[in-house]
Coordinates of C-alpha atoms in Angstrom, one line a residue:
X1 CA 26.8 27.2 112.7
X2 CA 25.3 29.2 115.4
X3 CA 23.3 32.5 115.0
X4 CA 26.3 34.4 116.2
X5 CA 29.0 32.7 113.6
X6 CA 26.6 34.0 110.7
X7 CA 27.0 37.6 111.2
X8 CA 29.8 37.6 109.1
X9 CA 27.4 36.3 106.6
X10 CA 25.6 39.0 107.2
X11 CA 28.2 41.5 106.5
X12 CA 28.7 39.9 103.6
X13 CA 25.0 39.5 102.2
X14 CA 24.6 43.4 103.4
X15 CA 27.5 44.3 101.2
X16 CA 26.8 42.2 98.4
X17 CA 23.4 44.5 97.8
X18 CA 25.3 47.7 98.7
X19 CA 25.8 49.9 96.0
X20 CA 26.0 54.1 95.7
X21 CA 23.6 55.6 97.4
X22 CA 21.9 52.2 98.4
X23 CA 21.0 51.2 101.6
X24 CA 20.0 47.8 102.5
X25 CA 16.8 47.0 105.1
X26 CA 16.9 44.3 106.8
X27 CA 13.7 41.7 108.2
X28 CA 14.1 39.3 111.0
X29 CA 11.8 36.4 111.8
X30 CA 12.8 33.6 114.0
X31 CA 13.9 31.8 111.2
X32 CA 15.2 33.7 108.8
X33 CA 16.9 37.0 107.6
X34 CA 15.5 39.3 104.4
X35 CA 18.1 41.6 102.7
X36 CA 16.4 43.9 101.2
X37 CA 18.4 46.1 98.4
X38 CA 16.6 48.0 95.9
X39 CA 16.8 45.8 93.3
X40 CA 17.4 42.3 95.0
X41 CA 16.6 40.1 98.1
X42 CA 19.0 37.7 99.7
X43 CA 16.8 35.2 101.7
X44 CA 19.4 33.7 104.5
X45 CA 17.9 31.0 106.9
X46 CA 18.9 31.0 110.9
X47 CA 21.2 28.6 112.0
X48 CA 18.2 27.7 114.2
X49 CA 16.6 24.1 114.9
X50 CA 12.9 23.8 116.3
X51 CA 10.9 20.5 116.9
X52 CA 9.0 21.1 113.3
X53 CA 12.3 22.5 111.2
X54 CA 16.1 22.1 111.5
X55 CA 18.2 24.6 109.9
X56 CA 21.3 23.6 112.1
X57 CA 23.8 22.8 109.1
X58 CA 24.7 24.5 106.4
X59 CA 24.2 21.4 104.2
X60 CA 20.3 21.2 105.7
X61 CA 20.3 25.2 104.8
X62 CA 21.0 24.5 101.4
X63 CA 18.9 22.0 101.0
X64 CA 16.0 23.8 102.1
X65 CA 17.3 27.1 100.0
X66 CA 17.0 23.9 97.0
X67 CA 13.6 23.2 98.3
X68 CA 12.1 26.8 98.7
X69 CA 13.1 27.4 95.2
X70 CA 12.2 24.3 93.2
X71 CA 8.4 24.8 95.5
X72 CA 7.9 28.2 94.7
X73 CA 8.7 28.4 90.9
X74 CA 5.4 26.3 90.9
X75 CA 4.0 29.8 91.4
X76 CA 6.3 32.2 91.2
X77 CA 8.7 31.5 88.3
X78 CA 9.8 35.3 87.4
X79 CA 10.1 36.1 91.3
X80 CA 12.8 34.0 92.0
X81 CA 16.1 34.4 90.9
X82 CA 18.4 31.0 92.0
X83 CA 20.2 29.6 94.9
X84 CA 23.5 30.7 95.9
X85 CA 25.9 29.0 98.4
X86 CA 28.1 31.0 100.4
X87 CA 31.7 29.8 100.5
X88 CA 35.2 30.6 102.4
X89 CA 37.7 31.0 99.7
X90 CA 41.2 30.7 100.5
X91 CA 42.0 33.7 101.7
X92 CA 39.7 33.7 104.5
X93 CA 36.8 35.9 102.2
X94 CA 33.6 34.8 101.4
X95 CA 32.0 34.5 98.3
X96 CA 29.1 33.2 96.0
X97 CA 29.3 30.1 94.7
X98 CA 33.6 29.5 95.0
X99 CA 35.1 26.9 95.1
X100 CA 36.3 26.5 98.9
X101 CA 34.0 24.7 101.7
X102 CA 30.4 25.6 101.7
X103 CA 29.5 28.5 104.8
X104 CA 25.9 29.2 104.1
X105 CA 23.3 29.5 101.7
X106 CA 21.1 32.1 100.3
X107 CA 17.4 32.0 98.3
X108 CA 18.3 35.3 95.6
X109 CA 14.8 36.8 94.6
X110 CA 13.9 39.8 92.8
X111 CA 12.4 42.7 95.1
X112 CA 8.9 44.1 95.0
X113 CA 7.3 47.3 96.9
X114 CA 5.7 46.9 100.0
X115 CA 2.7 48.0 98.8
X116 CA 2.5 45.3 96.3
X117 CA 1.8 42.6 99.0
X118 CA -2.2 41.8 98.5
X119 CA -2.4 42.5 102.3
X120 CA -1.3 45.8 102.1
X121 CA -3.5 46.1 98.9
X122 CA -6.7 45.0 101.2
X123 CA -5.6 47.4 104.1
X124 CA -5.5 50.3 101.9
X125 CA -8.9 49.5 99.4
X126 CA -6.4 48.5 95.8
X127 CA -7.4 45.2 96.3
X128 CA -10.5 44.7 93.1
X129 CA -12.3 42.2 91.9
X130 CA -10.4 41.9 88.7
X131 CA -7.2 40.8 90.5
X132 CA -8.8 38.6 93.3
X133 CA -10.5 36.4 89.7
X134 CA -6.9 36.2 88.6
X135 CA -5.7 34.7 91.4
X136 CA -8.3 32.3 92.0
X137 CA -7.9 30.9 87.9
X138 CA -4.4 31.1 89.2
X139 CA -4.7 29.0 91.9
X140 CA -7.1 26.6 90.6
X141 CA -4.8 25.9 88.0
X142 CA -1.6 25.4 90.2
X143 CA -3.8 22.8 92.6
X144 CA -4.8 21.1 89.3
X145 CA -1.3 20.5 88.3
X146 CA 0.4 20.0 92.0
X147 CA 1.2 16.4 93.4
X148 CA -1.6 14.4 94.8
X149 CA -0.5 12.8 97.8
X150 CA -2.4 9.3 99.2
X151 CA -0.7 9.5 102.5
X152 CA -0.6 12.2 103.7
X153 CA -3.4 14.2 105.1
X154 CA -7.1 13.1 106.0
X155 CA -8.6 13.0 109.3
X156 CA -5.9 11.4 111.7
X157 CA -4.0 14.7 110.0
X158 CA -6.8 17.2 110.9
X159 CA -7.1 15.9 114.5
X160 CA -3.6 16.5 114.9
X161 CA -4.1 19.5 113.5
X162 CA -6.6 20.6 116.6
X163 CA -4.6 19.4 119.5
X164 CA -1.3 21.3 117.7
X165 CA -3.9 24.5 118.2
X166 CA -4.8 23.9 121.4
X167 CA -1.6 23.3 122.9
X168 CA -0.4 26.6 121.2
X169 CA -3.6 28.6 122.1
X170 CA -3.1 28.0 125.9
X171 CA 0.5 28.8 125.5
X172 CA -0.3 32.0 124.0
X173 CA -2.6 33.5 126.6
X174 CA -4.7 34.5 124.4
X175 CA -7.6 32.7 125.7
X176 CA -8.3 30.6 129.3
X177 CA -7.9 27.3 128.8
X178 CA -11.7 27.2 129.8
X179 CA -12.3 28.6 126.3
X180 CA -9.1 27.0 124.6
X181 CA -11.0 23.6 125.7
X182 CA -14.1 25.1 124.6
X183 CA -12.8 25.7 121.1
X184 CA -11.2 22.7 120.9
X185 CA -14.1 20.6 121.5
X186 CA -16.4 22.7 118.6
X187 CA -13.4 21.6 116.3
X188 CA -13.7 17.8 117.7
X189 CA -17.1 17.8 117.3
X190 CA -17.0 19.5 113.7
X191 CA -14.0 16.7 112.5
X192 CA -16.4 13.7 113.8
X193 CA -19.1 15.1 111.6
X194 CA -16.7 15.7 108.6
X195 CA -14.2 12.7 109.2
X196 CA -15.7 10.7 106.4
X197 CA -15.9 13.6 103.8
X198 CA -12.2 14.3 104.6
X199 CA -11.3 11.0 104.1
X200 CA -12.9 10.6 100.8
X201 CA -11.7 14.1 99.1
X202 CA -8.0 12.1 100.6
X203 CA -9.0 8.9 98.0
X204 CA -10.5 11.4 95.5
X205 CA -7.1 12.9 94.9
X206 CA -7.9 15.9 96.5
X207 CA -4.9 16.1 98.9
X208 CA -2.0 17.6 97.3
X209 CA 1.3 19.3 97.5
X210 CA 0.0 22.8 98.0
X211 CA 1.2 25.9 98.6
X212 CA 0.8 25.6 102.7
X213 CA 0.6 29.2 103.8
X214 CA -1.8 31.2 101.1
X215 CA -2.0 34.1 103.4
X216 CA -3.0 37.6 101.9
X217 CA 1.0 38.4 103.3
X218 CA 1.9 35.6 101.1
X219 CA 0.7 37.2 97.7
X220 CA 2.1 40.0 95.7
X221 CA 1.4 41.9 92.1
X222 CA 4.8 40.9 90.5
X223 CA 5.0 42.1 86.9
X224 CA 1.1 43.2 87.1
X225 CA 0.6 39.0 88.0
X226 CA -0.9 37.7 91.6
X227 CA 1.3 35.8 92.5
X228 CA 1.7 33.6 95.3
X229 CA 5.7 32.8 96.7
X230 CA 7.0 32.0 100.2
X231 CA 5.2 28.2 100.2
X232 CA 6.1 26.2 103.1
X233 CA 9.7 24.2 102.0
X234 CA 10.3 22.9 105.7
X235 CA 7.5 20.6 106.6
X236 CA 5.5 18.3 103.6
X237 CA 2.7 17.5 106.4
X238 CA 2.2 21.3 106.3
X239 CA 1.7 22.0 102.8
X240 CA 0.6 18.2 101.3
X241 CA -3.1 18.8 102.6
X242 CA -6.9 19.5 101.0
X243 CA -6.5 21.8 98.2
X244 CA -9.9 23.6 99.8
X245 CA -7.8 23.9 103.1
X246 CA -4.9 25.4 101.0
X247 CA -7.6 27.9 99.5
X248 CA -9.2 28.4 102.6
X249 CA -6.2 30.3 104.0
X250 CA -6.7 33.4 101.8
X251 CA -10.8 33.1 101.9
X252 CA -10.0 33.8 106.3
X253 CA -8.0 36.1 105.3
X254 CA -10.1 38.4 103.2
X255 CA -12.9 37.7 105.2
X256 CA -10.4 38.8 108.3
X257 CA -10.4 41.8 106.7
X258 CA -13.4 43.0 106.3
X259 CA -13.5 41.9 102.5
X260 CA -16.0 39.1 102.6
X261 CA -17.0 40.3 99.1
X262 CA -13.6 39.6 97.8
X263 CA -13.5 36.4 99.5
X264 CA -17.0 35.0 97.7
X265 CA -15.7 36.3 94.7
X266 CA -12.6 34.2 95.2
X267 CA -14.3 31.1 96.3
X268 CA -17.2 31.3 93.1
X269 CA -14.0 31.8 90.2
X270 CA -12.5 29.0 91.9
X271 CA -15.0 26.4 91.5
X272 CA -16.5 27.8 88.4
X273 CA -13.0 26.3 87.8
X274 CA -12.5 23.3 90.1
X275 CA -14.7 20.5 90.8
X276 CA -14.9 21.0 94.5
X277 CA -18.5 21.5 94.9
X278 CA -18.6 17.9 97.1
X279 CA -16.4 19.7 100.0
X280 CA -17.6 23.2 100.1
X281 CA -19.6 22.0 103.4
X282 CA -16.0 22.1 105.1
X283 CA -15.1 25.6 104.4
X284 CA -16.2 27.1 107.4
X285 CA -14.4 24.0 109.4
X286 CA -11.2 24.9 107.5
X287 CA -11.9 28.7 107.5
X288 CA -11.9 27.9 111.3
X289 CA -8.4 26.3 111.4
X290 CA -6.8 28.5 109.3
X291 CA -7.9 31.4 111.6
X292 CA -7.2 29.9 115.2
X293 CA -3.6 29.6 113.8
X294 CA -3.5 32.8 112.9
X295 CA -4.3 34.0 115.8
X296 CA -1.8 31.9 118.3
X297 CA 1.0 32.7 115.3
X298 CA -0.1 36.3 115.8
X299 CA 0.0 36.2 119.6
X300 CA 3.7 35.2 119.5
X301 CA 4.6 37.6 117.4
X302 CA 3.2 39.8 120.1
X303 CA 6.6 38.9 122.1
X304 CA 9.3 41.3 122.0
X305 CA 7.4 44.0 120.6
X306 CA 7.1 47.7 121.5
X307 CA 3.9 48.4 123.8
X308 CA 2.3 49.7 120.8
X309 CA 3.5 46.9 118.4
X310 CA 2.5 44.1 120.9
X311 CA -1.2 45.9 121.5
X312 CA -1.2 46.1 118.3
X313 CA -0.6 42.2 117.6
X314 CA -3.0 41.0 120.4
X315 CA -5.9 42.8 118.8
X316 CA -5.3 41.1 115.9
X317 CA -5.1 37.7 117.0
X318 CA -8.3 37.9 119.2
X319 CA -9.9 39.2 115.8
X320 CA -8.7 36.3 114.2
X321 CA -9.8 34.1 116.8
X322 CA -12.9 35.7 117.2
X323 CA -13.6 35.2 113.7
X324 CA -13.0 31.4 114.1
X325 CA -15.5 31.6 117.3
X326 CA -17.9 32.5 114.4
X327 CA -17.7 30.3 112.0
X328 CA -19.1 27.4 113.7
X329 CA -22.5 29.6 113.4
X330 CA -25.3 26.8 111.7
X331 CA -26.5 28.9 108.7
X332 CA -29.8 28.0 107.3
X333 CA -29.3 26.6 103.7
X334 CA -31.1 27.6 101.3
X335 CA -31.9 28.8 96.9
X336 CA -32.1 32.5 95.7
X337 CA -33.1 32.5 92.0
X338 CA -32.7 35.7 90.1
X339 CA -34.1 36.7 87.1
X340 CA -34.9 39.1 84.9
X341 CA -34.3 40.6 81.0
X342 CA -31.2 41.2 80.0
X343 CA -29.8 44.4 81.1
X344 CA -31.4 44.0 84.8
X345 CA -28.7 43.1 86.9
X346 CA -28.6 39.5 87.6
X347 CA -25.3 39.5 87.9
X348 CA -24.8 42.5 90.6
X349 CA -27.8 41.3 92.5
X350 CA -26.1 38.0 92.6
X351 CA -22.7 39.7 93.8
X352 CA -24.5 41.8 95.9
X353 CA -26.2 39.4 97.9
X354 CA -23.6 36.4 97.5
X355 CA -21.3 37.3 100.8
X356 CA -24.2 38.1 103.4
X357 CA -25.7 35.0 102.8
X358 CA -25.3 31.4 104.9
X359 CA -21.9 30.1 105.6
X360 CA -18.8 31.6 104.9
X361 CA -17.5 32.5 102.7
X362 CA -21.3 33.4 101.5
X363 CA -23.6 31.8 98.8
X364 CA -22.5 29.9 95.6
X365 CA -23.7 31.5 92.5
X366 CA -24.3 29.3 89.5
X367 CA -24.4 32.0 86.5
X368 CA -26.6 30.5 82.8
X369 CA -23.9 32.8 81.4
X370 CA -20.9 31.2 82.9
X371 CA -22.3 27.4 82.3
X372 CA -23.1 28.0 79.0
X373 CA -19.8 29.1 77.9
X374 CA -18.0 26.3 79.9
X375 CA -20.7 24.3 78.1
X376 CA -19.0 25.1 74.9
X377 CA -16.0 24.5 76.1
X378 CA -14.8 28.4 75.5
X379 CA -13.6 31.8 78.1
X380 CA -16.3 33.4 79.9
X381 CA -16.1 36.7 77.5
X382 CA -15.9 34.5 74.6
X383 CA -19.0 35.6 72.4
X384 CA -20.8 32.8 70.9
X385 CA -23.1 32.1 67.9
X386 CA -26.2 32.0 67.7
X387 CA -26.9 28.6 67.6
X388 CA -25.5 28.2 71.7
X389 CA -29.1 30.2 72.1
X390 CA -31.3 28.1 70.6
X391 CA -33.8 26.3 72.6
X392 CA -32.4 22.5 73.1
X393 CA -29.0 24.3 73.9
X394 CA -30.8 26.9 76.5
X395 CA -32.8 23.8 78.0
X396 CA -29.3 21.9 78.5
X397 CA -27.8 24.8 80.2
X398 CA -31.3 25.2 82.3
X399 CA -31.5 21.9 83.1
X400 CA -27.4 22.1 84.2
X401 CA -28.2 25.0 86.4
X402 CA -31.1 23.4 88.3
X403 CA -28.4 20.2 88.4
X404 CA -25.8 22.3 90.2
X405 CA -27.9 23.7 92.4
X406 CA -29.3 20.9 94.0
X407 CA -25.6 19.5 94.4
X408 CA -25.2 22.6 96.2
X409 CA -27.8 22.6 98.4
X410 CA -27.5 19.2 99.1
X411 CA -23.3 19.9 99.8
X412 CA -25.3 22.2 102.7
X413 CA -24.4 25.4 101.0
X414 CA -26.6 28.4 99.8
X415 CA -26.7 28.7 96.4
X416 CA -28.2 32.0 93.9
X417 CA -29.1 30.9 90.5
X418 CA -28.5 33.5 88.3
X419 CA -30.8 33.5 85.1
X420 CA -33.2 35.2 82.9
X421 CA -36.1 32.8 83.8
X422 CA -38.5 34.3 80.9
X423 CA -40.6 31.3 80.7
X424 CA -42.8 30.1 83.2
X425 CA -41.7 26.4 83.6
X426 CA -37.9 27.4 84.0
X427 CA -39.0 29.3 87.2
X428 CA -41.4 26.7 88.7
X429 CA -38.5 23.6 87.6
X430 CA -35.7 26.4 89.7
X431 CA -37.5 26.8 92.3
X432 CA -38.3 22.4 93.1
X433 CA -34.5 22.5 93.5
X434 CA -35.3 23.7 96.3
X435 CA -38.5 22.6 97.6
X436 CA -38.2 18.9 96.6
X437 CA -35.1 19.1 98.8
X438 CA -37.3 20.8 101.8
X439 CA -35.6 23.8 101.5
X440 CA -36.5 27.6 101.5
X441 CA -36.6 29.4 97.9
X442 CA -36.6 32.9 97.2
X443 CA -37.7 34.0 93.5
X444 CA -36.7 37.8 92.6
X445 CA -37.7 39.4 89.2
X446 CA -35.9 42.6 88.4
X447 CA -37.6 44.7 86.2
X448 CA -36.4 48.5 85.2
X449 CA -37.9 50.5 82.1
X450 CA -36.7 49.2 78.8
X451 CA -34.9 52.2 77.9
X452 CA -32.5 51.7 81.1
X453 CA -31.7 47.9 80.2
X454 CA -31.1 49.1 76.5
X455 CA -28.8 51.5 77.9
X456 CA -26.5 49.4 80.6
X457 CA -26.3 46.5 77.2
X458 CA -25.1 48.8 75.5
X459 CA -22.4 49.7 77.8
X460 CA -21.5 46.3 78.5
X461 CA -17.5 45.3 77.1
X462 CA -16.0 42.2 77.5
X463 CA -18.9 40.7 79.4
X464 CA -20.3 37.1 80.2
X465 CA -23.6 38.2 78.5
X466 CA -24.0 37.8 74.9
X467 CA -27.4 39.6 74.7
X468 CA -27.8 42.4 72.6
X469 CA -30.5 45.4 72.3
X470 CA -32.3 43.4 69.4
X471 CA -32.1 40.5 72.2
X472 CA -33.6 42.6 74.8
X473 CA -36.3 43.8 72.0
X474 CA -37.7 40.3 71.7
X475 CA -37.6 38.5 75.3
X476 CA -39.9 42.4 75.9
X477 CA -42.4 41.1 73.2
X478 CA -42.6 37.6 74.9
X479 CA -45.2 36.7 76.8
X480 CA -43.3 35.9 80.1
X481 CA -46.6 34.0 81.6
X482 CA -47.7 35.1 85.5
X483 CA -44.5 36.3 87.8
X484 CA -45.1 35.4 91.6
X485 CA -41.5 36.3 92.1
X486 CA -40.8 39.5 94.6
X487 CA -40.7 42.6 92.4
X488 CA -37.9 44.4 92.6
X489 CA -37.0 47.6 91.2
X490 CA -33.7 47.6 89.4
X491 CA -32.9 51.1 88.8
X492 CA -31.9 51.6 92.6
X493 CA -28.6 52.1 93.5
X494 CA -26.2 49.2 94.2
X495 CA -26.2 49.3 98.2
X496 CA -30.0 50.7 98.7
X497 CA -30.9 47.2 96.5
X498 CA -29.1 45.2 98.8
X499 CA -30.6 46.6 102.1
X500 CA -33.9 46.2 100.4
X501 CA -32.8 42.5 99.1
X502 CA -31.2 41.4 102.7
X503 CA -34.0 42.7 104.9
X504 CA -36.2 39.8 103.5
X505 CA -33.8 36.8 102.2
X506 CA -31.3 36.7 104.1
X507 CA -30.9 33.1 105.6
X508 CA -28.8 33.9 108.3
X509 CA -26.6 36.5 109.9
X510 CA -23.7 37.8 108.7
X511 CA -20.4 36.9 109.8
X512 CA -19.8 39.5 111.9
X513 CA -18.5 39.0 115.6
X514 CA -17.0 40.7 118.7
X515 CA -13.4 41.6 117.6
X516 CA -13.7 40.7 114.0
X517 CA -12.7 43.1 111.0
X518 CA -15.4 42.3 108.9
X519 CA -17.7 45.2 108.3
X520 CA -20.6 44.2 106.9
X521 CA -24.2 45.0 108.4
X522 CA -25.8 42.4 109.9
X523 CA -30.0 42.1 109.1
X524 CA -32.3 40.4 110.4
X525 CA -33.0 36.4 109.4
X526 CA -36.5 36.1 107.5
X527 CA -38.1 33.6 105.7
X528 CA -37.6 32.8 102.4
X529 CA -41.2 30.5 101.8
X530 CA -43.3 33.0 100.8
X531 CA -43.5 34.9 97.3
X532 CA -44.0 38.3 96.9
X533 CA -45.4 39.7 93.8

């Protein structure tokens, strides 16, 4: 069937969502057609075919429609409706599933505002922390559960990978092919260096059927959920890759936009989830990828556009490929402990700092709150007894913490420890993480009056801390030994502590390029050797 021959599916789709009063909108891509009505969407794919996809027939159509269905219920159950094939009925009409010879097919879904896309969320500032942790348990969760996949994938699949994004950036004309070649040699030269890593997350398991395209486009709030639909259904070399490549789609993303906060939010809920700590040297590699597609994809978009519209479009993809430009920055790697009584801020510090520091998408922060409770085996707000606090059980999750780190830091990641660090051992064992690996540490104590810490505990609802006031009375009475740890004032305000914080830890600069969306200020580097008391 050609594209002409389906406008009378069209008509009929068009129809189909018509009702009083209703009109239908309708969204073109060059391979498919959205109707939008106010209730439903008819998904209809172009009779089109294209070296990577072949919609020709409307057998292959159904198939796919099958396909795109069966693969996004993985993620999006209550978002999609069914599959309905389009048939010519004997007298010459068409009609849903009847019983003359199949025409077309159609992917039925329910609809969902514009505005609940999570890129329109980020463009506009509804896009909070409490949603981005929901999605990242949500998509931990779905890569635990999707199909691991021994042959596809790996390096052979990365390379490919690279010369597919060269070829396409030189088409574009985005960039010479001076700087196309340029680009494509960081990416060789990154691959050689990773090859064997790939390959062993591959034999780990770690390659599975993922989603394909976790773009921030490709993620709505569907019945108050994030939820992730439109997976790739055409190609199973797209989508059957590294679950931290699948994840590395929306981390760009975020980052793209100027919410690199969001994005280490993201990438910490996911592996205080996932055991991935092994490959998190490769996210700015795949960070990389993922954005040099976006930016040829967004180039040809460019075509056909309004003046305005294709401007528009070109500034975006040289963002996006600016931003890949960047991420082959060589971040110094390093440990940030910080402690503190409860009440102090560990926690915000900790968020505060987390994005501005080494590689994208910013430090790793290794919480004694969170490891405790996973410890025990129960939620993060769970509340625990008092016997999780005693001292063999706060040694074990000590002892855990210094563990993780150094896995981090050896991964050649920057890592914050996030703990009280009362006693004087715990803060001399944190900090030989470090040092023992010959690496730079950085001790902070907060400290604010005890009236203030009494006040933000008793504030605190549904939190990871289980500390009370009477908790906070006696680590005040405790002798806490000598602190050589920079003393830092708690009781500023969130943003004046982080300028104060990042113009003397920070291991490297930010993230932030010509053309790129992130906002975040970039400070100077400094060293992190020295102790300030």
């Amino acid at each position: 069937m050609s594209n002409e021959s389906q406008a009378d599916v069209a008509e009929f789709l068009t129809r189909a969502l018509q009702g009083p009063q209703q009109s239908v909108d309708i969204i073109c891509t060059h391979i498919s057609e959205v109707f939008l009505g106010n209730a439903r969407v008819f998904k209809l794919k172009r009779a089109v075919r294209f070296p990577y996809l072949d919609f020709s027939t409307a057998e292959r159509r159904l198939a796919m429609c099958q396909a795109e269905f069966d693969l996004n219920h993985r993620t999006a159950p209550s978002l999609y409706i069914g599959v309905r094939r389009i048939t010519r009925e004997p007298d010459g009409s068409l009609a849903f599933d009847g019983q003359g010879p199949l025409i077309d097919a159609v992917l039925e879904m329910h609809r969902f505002p514009q505005e609940a896309l999570f890129d329109e969320m980020a463009r506009n500032g509804r896009l909070g922390p409490d949603l981005i942790a929901d999605l990242a348990h949500r998509i931990a969760v779905f890569h635990a559960g999707a199909k691991i996949s021994e042959e596809q994938g790996g390096p052979a699949a990365m390379a490919a990978l690279i010369e597919m994004n060269d070829r396409a950036l030189r088409a574009s004309r985005l960039t010479t092919d001076g700087e196309a070649q340029d680009l494509t040699g960081r990416f060789r030269r990154a691959l050689e260096r990773h090859g064997a890593l790939i390959d062993a997350r591959r034999s780990a398991g770690k390659v599975r059927r993922c989603h394909g395209d976790l773009t921030l486009r490709n993620i709505c709030l569907f019945d108050g959920v994030p939820t992730p639909f439109d997976c790739i259904e055409f190609d199973e070399s797209i989508a059957t890759i590294d679950v931290l490549y699948d994840l590395a789609f929306v981390l760009m993303d975020l980052w793209h936009r100027g919410r690199g906060d969001l994005a280490n939010l993201l990438f910490n809920r996911y592996l205080d989830e996932a055991d991935e700590t092994d490959g998190i040297r490769l996210m700015p590699f795949l960070m990389a990828l993922r954005a040099t597609i976006r930016a040829h994809v967004t180039a040809e978009q460019a075509k056909g556009r309004t003046d305005d519209q294709r401007r528009e479009k070109m500034r975006e993809a040289v963002a996006y490929l600016d931003l890949a430009k960047s991420l082959f920055a060589e971040p110094r790697v390093g440990l940030i402990a910080v402690g503190g009584l409860s009440g102090s801020g560990k926690s915000t510090v900790a968020a505060l700092l987390a994005p501005s520091l080494g590689a994208a998408p910013g430090a790793r922060i290794l919480s004694s709150d969170r490891i405790r409770k996973r410890l025990h085996g129960v939620a993060p707000t769970t509340r625990l007894p008092p016997t999780a606090y005693e001292p063999s059980a706060s040694e074990r999750v000590y002892a855990t913490l210094r563990q993780e780190a150094g896995e981090v830091l050896e991964a050649g990641h920057c890592a914050i420890a996030d703990a009280v660090f009362d006693r004087p051992w715990e803060r001399t064992a944190i900090e030989a993480a470090a040092t023992d690996l010959g690496l730079p540490f950085q001790g902070i104590w907060l400290q604010a009056p005890t009236a203030t810490l009494s006040a933000r505990i008793e504030q605190r609802r549904l939190d990871l801390s289980d500390a009370t006031v009477d908790v906070l009375a006696a680590q005040v009475t405790r002798d806490c030994g000598r602190i050589v740890w920079w003393r830092v004032d708690a009781d500023l305000a969130p943003e004046a502590l982080r300028a104060k914080l990042l113009s003397g830890i920070t291991f490297s600069d930010l993230y932030k390029e010509q053309g790129t969306q992130c906002d975040e200020a970039v400070v100077p580097e400094a060293s992190l050797s020295s102790s300030v008391t």
